[in-house]
XYZ file of C-alpha atoms in Angstrom:
539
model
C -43.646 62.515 69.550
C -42.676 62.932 65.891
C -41.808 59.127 65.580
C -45.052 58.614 67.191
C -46.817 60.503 64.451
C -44.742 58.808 61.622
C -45.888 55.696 62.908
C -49.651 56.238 62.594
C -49.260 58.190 59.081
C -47.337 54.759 58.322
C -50.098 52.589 59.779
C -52.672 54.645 57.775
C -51.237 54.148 54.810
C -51.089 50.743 55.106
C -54.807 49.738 56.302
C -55.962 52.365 53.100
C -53.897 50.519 50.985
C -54.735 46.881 52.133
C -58.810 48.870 51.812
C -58.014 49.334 48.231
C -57.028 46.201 46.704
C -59.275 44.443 49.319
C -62.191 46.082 47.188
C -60.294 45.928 43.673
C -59.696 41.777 44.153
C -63.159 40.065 43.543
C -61.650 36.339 44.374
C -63.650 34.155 46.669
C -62.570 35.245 50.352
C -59.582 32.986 52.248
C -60.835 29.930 53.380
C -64.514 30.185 52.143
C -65.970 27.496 49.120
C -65.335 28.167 46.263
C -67.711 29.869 43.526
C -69.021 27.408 41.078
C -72.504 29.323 40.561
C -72.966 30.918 36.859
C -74.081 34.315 37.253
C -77.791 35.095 37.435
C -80.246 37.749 35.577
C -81.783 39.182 37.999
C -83.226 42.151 36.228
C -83.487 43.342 32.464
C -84.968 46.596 30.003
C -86.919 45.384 28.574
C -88.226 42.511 30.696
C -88.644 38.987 29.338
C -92.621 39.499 27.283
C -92.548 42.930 27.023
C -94.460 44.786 24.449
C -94.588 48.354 22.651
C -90.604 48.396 23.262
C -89.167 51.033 20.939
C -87.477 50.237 17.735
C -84.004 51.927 19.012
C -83.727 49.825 22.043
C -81.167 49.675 24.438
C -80.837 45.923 25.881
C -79.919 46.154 29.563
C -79.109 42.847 31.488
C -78.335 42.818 35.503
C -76.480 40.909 37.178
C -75.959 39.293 40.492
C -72.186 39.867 40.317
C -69.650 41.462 37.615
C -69.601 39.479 34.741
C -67.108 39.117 31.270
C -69.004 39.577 28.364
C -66.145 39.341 25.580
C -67.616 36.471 24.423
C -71.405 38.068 24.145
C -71.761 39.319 20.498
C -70.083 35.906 19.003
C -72.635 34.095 20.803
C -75.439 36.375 20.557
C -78.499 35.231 18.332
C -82.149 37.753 17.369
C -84.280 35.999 16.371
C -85.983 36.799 13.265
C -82.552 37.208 11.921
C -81.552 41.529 11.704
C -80.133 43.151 8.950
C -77.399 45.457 11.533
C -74.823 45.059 13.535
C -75.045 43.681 17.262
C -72.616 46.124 19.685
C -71.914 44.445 23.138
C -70.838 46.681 26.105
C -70.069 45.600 29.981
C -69.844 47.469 32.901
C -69.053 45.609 36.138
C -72.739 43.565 36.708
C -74.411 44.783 33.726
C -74.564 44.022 30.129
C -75.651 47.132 27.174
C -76.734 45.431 24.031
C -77.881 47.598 20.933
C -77.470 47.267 17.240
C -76.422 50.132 14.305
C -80.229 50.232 13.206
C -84.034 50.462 14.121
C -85.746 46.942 14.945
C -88.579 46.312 12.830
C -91.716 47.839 13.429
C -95.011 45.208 15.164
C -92.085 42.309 15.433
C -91.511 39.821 18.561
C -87.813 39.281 19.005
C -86.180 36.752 21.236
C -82.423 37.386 22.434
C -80.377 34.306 22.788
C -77.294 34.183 24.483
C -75.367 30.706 24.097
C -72.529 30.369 26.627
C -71.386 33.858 26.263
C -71.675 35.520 29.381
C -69.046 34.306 32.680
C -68.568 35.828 35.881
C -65.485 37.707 36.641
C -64.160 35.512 39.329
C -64.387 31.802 38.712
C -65.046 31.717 34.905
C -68.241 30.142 35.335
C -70.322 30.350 32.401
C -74.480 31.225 32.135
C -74.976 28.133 29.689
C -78.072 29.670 28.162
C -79.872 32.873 28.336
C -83.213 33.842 26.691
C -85.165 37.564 26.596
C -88.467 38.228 24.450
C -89.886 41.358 23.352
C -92.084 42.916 20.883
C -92.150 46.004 19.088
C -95.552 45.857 18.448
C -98.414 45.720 21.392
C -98.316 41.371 21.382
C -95.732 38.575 21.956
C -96.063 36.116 19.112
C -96.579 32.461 20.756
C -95.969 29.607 18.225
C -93.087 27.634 19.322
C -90.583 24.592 17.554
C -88.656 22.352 19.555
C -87.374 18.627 18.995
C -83.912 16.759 18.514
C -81.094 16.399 16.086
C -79.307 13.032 15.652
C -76.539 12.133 12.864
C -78.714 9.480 10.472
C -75.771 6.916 10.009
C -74.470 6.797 13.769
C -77.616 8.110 15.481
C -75.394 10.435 17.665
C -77.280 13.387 18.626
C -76.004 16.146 16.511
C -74.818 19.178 18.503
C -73.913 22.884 17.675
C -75.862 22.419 14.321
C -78.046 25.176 12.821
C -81.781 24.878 13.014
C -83.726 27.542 10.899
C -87.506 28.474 9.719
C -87.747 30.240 6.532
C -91.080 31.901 6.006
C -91.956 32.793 1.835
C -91.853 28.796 1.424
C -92.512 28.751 -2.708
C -88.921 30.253 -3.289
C -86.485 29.135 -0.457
C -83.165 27.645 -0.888
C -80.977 26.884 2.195
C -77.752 27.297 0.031
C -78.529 31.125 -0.431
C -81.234 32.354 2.089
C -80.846 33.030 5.405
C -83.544 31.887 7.765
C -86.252 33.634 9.226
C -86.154 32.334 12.885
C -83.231 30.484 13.735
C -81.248 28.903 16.687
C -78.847 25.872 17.687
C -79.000 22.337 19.063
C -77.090 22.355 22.282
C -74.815 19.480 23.691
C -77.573 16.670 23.828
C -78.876 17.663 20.157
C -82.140 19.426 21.083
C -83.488 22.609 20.087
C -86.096 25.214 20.729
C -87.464 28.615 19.348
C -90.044 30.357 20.423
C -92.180 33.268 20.012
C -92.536 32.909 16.165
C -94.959 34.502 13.912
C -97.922 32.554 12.755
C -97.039 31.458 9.060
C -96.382 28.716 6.905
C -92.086 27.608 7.251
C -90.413 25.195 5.923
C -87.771 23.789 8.459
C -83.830 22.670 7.506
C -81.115 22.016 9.899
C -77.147 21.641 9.194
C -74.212 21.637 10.291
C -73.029 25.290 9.825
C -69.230 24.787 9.654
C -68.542 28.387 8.792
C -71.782 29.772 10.818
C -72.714 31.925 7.608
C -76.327 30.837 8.531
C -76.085 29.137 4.744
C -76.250 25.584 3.852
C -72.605 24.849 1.915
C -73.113 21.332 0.305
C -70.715 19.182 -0.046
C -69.023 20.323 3.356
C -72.283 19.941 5.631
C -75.093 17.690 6.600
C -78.431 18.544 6.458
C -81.917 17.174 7.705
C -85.049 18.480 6.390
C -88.736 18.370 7.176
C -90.820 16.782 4.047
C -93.576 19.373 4.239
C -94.441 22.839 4.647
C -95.227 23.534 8.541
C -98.445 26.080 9.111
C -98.183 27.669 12.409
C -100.947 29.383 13.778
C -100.569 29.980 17.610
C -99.489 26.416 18.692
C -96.776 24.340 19.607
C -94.886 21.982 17.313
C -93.040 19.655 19.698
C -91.862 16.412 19.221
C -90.352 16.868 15.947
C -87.007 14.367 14.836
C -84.669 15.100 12.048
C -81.974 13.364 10.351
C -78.434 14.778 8.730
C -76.597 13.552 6.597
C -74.111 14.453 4.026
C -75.394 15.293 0.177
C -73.999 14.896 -2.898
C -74.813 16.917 -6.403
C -72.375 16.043 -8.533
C -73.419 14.108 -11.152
C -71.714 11.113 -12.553
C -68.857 10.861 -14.814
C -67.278 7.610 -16.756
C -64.050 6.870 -15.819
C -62.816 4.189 -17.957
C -64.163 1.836 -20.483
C -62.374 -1.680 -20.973
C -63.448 -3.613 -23.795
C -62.129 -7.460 -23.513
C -64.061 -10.374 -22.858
C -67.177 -7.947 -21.985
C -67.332 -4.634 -21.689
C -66.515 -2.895 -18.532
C -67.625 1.073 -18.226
C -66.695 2.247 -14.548
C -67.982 5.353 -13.482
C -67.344 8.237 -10.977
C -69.816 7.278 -8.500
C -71.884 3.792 -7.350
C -74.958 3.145 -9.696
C -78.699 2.984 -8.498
C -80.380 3.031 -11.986
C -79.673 2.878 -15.355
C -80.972 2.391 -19.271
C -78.789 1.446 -21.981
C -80.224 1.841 -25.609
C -78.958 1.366 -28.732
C -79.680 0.029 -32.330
C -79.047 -3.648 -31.559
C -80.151 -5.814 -29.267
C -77.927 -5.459 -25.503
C -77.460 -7.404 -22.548
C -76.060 -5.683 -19.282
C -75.828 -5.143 -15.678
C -74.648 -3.614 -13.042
C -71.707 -5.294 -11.576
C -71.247 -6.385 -7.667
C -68.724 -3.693 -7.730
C -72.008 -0.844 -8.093
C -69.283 1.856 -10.041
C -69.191 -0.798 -12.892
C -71.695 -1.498 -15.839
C -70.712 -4.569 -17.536
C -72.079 -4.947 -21.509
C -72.327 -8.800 -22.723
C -71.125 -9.831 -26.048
C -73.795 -12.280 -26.342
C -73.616 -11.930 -30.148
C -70.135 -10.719 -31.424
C -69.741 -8.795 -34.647
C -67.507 -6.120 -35.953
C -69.979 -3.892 -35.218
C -69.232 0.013 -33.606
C -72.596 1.190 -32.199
C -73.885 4.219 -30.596
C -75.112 4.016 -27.124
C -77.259 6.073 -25.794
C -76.577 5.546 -21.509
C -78.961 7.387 -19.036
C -77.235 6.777 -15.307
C -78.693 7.791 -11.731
C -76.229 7.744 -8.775
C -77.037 6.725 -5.536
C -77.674 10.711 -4.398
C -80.032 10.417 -7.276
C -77.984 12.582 -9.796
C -79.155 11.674 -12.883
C -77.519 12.532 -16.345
C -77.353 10.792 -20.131
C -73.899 9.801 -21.797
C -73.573 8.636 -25.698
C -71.125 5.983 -25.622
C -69.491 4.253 -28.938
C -69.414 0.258 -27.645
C -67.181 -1.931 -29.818
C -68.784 -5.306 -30.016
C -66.018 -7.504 -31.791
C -64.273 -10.550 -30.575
C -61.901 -9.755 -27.832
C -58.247 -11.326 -28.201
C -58.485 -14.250 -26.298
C -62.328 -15.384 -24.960
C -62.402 -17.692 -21.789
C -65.231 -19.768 -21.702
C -66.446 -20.945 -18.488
C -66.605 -24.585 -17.866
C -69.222 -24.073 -14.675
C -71.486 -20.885 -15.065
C -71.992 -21.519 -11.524
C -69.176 -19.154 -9.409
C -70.078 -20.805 -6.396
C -72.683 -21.755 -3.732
C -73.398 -20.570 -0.133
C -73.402 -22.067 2.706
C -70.726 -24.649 2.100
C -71.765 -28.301 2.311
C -71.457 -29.718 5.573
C -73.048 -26.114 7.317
C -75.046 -26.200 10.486
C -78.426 -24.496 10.413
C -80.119 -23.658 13.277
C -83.885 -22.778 12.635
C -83.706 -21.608 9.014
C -81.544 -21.928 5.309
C -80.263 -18.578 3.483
C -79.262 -20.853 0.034
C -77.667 -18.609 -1.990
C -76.376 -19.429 -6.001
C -73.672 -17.193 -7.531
C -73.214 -16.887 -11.170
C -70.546 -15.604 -13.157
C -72.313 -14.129 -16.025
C -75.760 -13.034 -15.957
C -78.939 -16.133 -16.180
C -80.584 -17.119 -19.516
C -81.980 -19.797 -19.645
C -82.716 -23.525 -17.620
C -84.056 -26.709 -17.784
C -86.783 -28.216 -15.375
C -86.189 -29.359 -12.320
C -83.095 -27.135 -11.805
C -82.623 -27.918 -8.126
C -84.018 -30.634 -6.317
C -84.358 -29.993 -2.181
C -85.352 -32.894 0.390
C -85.539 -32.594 4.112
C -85.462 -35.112 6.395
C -86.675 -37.675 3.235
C -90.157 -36.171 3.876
C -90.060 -33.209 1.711
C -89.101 -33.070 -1.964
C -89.367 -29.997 -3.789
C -88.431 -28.770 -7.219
C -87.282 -25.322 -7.737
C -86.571 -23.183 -9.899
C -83.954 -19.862 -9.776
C -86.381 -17.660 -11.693
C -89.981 -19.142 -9.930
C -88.266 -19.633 -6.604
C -85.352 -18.094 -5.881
C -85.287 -14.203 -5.317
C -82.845 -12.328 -7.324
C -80.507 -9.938 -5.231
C -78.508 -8.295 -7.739
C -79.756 -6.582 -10.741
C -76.885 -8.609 -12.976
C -78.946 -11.951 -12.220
C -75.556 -13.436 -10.882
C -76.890 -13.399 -7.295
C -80.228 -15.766 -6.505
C -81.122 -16.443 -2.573
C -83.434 -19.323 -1.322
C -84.635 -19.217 2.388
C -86.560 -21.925 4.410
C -87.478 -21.013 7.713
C -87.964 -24.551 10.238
C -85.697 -26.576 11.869
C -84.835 -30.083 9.917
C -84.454 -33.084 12.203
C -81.987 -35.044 10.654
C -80.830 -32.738 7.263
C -81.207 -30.497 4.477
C -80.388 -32.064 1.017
C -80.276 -29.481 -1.804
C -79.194 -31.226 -5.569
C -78.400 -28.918 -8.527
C -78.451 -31.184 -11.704
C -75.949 -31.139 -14.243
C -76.412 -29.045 -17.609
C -79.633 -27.790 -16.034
C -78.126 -23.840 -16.081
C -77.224 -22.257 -18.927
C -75.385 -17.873 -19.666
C -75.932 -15.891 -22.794
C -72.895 -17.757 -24.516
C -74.519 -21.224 -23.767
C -72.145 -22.476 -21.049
C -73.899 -24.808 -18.468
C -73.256 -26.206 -14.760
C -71.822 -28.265 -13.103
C -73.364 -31.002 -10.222
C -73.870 -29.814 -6.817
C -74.825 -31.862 -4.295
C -74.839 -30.349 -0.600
C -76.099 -31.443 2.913
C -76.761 -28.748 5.840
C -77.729 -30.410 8.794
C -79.135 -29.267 12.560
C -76.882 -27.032 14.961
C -75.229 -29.118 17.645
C -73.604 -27.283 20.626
C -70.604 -28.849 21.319
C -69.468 -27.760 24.262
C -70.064 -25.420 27.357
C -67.892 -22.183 26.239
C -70.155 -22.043 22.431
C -72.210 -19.081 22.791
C -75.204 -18.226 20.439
C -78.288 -16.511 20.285
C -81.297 -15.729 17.837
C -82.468 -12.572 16.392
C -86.227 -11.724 15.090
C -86.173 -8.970 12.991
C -89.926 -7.245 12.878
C -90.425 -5.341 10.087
C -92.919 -4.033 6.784
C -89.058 -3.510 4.927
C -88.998 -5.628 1.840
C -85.157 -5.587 1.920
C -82.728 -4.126 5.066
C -78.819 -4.149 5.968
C -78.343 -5.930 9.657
C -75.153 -5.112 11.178
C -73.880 -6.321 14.172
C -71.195 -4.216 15.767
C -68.838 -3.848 18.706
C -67.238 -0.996 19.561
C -68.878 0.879 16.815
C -66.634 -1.585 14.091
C -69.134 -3.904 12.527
C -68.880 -7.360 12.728
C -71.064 -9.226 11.100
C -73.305 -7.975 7.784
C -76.538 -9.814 6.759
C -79.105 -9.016 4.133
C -83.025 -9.140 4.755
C -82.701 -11.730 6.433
C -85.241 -11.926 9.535
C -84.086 -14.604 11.579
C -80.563 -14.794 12.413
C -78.202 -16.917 14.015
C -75.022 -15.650 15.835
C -73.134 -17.963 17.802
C -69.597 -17.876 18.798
C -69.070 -14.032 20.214
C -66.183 -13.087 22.290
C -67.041 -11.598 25.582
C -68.451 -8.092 25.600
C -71.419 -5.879 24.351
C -72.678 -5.576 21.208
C -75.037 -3.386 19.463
C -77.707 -3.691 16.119
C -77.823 -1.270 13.358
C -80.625 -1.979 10.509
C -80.639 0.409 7.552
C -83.457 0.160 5.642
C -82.447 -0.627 1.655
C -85.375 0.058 -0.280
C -83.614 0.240 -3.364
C -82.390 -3.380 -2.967
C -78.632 -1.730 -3.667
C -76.807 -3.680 -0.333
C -75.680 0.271 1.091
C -76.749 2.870 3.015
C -77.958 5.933 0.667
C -78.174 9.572 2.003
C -80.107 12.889 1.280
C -80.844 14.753 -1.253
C -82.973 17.857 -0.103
C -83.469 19.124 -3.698
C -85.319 16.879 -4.367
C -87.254 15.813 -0.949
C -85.620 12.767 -0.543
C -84.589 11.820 2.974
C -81.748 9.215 3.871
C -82.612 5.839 3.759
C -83.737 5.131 7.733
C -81.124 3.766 10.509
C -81.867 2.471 14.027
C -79.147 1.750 16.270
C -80.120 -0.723 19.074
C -77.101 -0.054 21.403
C -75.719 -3.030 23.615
C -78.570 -5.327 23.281
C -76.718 -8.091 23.365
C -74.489 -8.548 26.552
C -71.958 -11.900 25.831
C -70.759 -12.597 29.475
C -68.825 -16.301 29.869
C -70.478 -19.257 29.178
C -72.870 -17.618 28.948
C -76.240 -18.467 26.111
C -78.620 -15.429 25.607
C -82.485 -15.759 25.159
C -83.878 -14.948 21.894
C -83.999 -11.298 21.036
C -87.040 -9.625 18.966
C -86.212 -6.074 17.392
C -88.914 -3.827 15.792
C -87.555 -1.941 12.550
């Protein structure tokens, strides 16, 4: 009988036991699916739009299962932004948020919570989750939302900070914090809501150091132009750039005084003034960190210079310089001003001519008739670099010609001899070259046309595989590519207003937005043998 009894005190034991961790283990039962289900609000104090909620508020969220919240007050945003600290507190299924201080007094508030909140079980995380309330006896109803992309690679930008800042006259990202805030989520896009009627203006950056600040030089930034005015509506729809921004201004880094003198500076060149007592030639050279000075008339002379610079972030600043305009040790004279011509003789054209002339020192002078042009012996024109030719440097090294229709038989082009003279009074060379039609050769040449439709007056086209570019062309709006190995390619364009051959960005002090980028990605699809149809691309 006792062994009897020991056996059920044992077999009590054991079932109370088994009882216990049974209701301690909160793991998916043996056998059943498993949990991939986030867990879900099912109630909160105070509910989502609730009004007169008192200023000392305890924020309770429920749960449809016991949840991990150590990741709550990291990812916990109020919007307007609160001047206390946020405590965070969990107790199986619910959630206890409060802060050290009062709310404001009449104020909506909106509670974000960005992949902070996982069940206990599985790990599966509540992506997003949003509560409003008001402290006053209305919900404020104006709403922002739109998208984020990075200018240059027109990825969507994610994880970067989008903020309203109310008090417009006096706001500066770089030391106040916004009003309303939030952040773009994987796909770039972004929404706040309940915001007071006002006047904002809107900023969005990166936010390395999520000290809701804008830290140049670290961060990119996008920026509305103009001040926003709210009153009870929606804003939807809206797009915004970032990009990187630069302040510094521009320093000179060397000056080399030979031939001509050579000033190289800190940062590429967009405009510049150079004045001085006597009478100067210069430019900026291809190289757009160099400002070449021409000793068109040497003397012995030392002169003050008085150089104003802006950089291509539009940093401006003025430099005196002392330029030394003697002889240099030993001059080279050039026996062809003419560095060279483009295409080379003997080119195929398919429906138009990009003629370009390269110089080695800047143009000063030429005769009539500089170039002669015949195609197909039934058109003879006579042109001239400065009447007819469009200048693409601001050296005048760089002149471009282009004739848009398909020749028949050829394109002659003639540049006379002595015709072309530089400030020292060197000349040119003869030239004589012959494009003629495109001829496909054989079955494996692949080509195809691109129409570029666009108000621009000058743009970059890029064509690019795997993200590495290609092929570079310059406002040119009919192009030719032929010969692509097998695979998928995409367009970039990059509108160059300033005529400077590169992509500028930002500069939010002083409203100017990055110079505009469209990515067309895998237009073109080059499959074997394979000729593609003319493409047309709006820009």
């Amino acid at each position: 009988m006792r062994k009897y009894h020991n056996l059920i005190l044992f077999c009590s034991i054991t079932c109370l036991v088994y009882i216990m961790q049974s209701c301690a283990n909160q793991s998916a039962p043996p056998g059943g699916k498993k949990d991939v289900n986030p867990p879900v609000l099912i109630k909160s104090n105070p509910s989502d739009g609730q009004v007169n909620v008192p200023q000392k508020v305890y924020i309770k969220l429920h749960f449809d299962e016991w949840v991990d919240a150590g990741k709550v007050k990291t990812n916990t945003i109020i919007s307007p932004k609160i001047d206390a600290e946020i405590n965070v507190k969990s107790i199986k299924n619910k959630i206890i948020i409060n802060t050290d201080k009062p709310l404001n007094t009449l104020t909506t508030y909106t509670l974000n919570i960005n992949e902070g909140i996982k069940d206990n079980t599985e790990g599966n995380v509540l992506k997003h989750l949003s509560l409003s309330f008001s402290t006053g006896n209305f919900i404020d109803s104006c709403m922002v939302q739109g998208m984020l992309y990075d200018c240059y690679s027109q990825d969507t930008a994610k994880n970067c900070l989008v903020g309203l800042y109310a008090n417009v006259d006096s706001i500066n990202p770089e030391k106040h914090i916004p009003t309303y805030y939030t952040y773009s989520d994987k796909k770039g896009k972004f929404i706040i809501k309940h915001i007071k009627s006002d006047s904002y203006k809107i900023y969005a950056f990166s936010d390395i150091n999520k000290n809701l600040k804008y830290d140049n030089y670290k961060e990119k930034i996008g920026f509305i132009d103009s001040t926003v005015t709210l009153v009870n509506n929606t804003l939807s729809g809206i797009t915004m750039q970032l990009s990187a921004s630069d302040y510094t201004k521009p320093k000179i880094n060397a000056i080399k005084n030979d031939q001509n003198i050579k000033i190289s500076f800190s940062e590429g060149i967009l405009k510049y003034t150079l004045s001085a007592n006597t009478n100067l030639k210069y430019a900026i050279n291809t190289n757009p960190k160099e400002l070449i000075i021409y000793k068109h008339k040497l003397c012995e002379d030392t002169v003050d210079a008085h150089l104003h610079i802006v950089d291509s972030s539009y940093n401006d600043t003025t430099i005196i310089v002392k330029l030394v305009l003697s002889s240099p040790k030993k001059f080279n004279r050039y026996k062809d001003v003419i560095a060279k011509v483009l295409p080379p003789t003997g080119s195929e054209i398919y429906d138009s001519l990009v003629f370009e002339v390269n110089l080695h020192e800047p143009y000063d002078r030429e005769a009539d008739s500089l170039i002669l042009i015949n195609i197909d012996s039934l058109v003879y024109k006579k042109l001239s670099l400065i009447n007819n030719f469009k200048t693409t440097d601001n050296a005048y090294t760089r002149f471009t010609y282009s004739y848009y229709s398909k020749p028949k038989k050829f394109i002659d082009i003639h540049i006379k001899k002595n015709k072309l003279y530089n400030m020292l009074g060197d000349t040119n060379t003869e030239y004589k070259m012959r494009y003629v039609p495109y001829k496909k050769k054989d079955a494996d040449i692949i080509y195809t046309n691109i129409n570029i439709e666009t108000d621009e007056d000058a743009f970059i086209f890029q064509l690019l595989k795997d993200k590495e570019v290609i092929t570079t062309k310059y406002t040119e709006k009919k192009i030719k590519l032929e010969n692509l190995p097998i695979g998928k390619y995409s367009i970039k364009i990059i509108a160059d207003p300033n005529k400077n051959r590169r992509w500028d960005n930002s500069n939010y002090r002083k409203n100017i937005q990055p110079e505009r980028v469209k990515l067309f990605r895998n237009v073109l699809i080059i499959k074997e043998n394979f000729d593609i149809d003319e493409q047309n691309i709006k820009f």
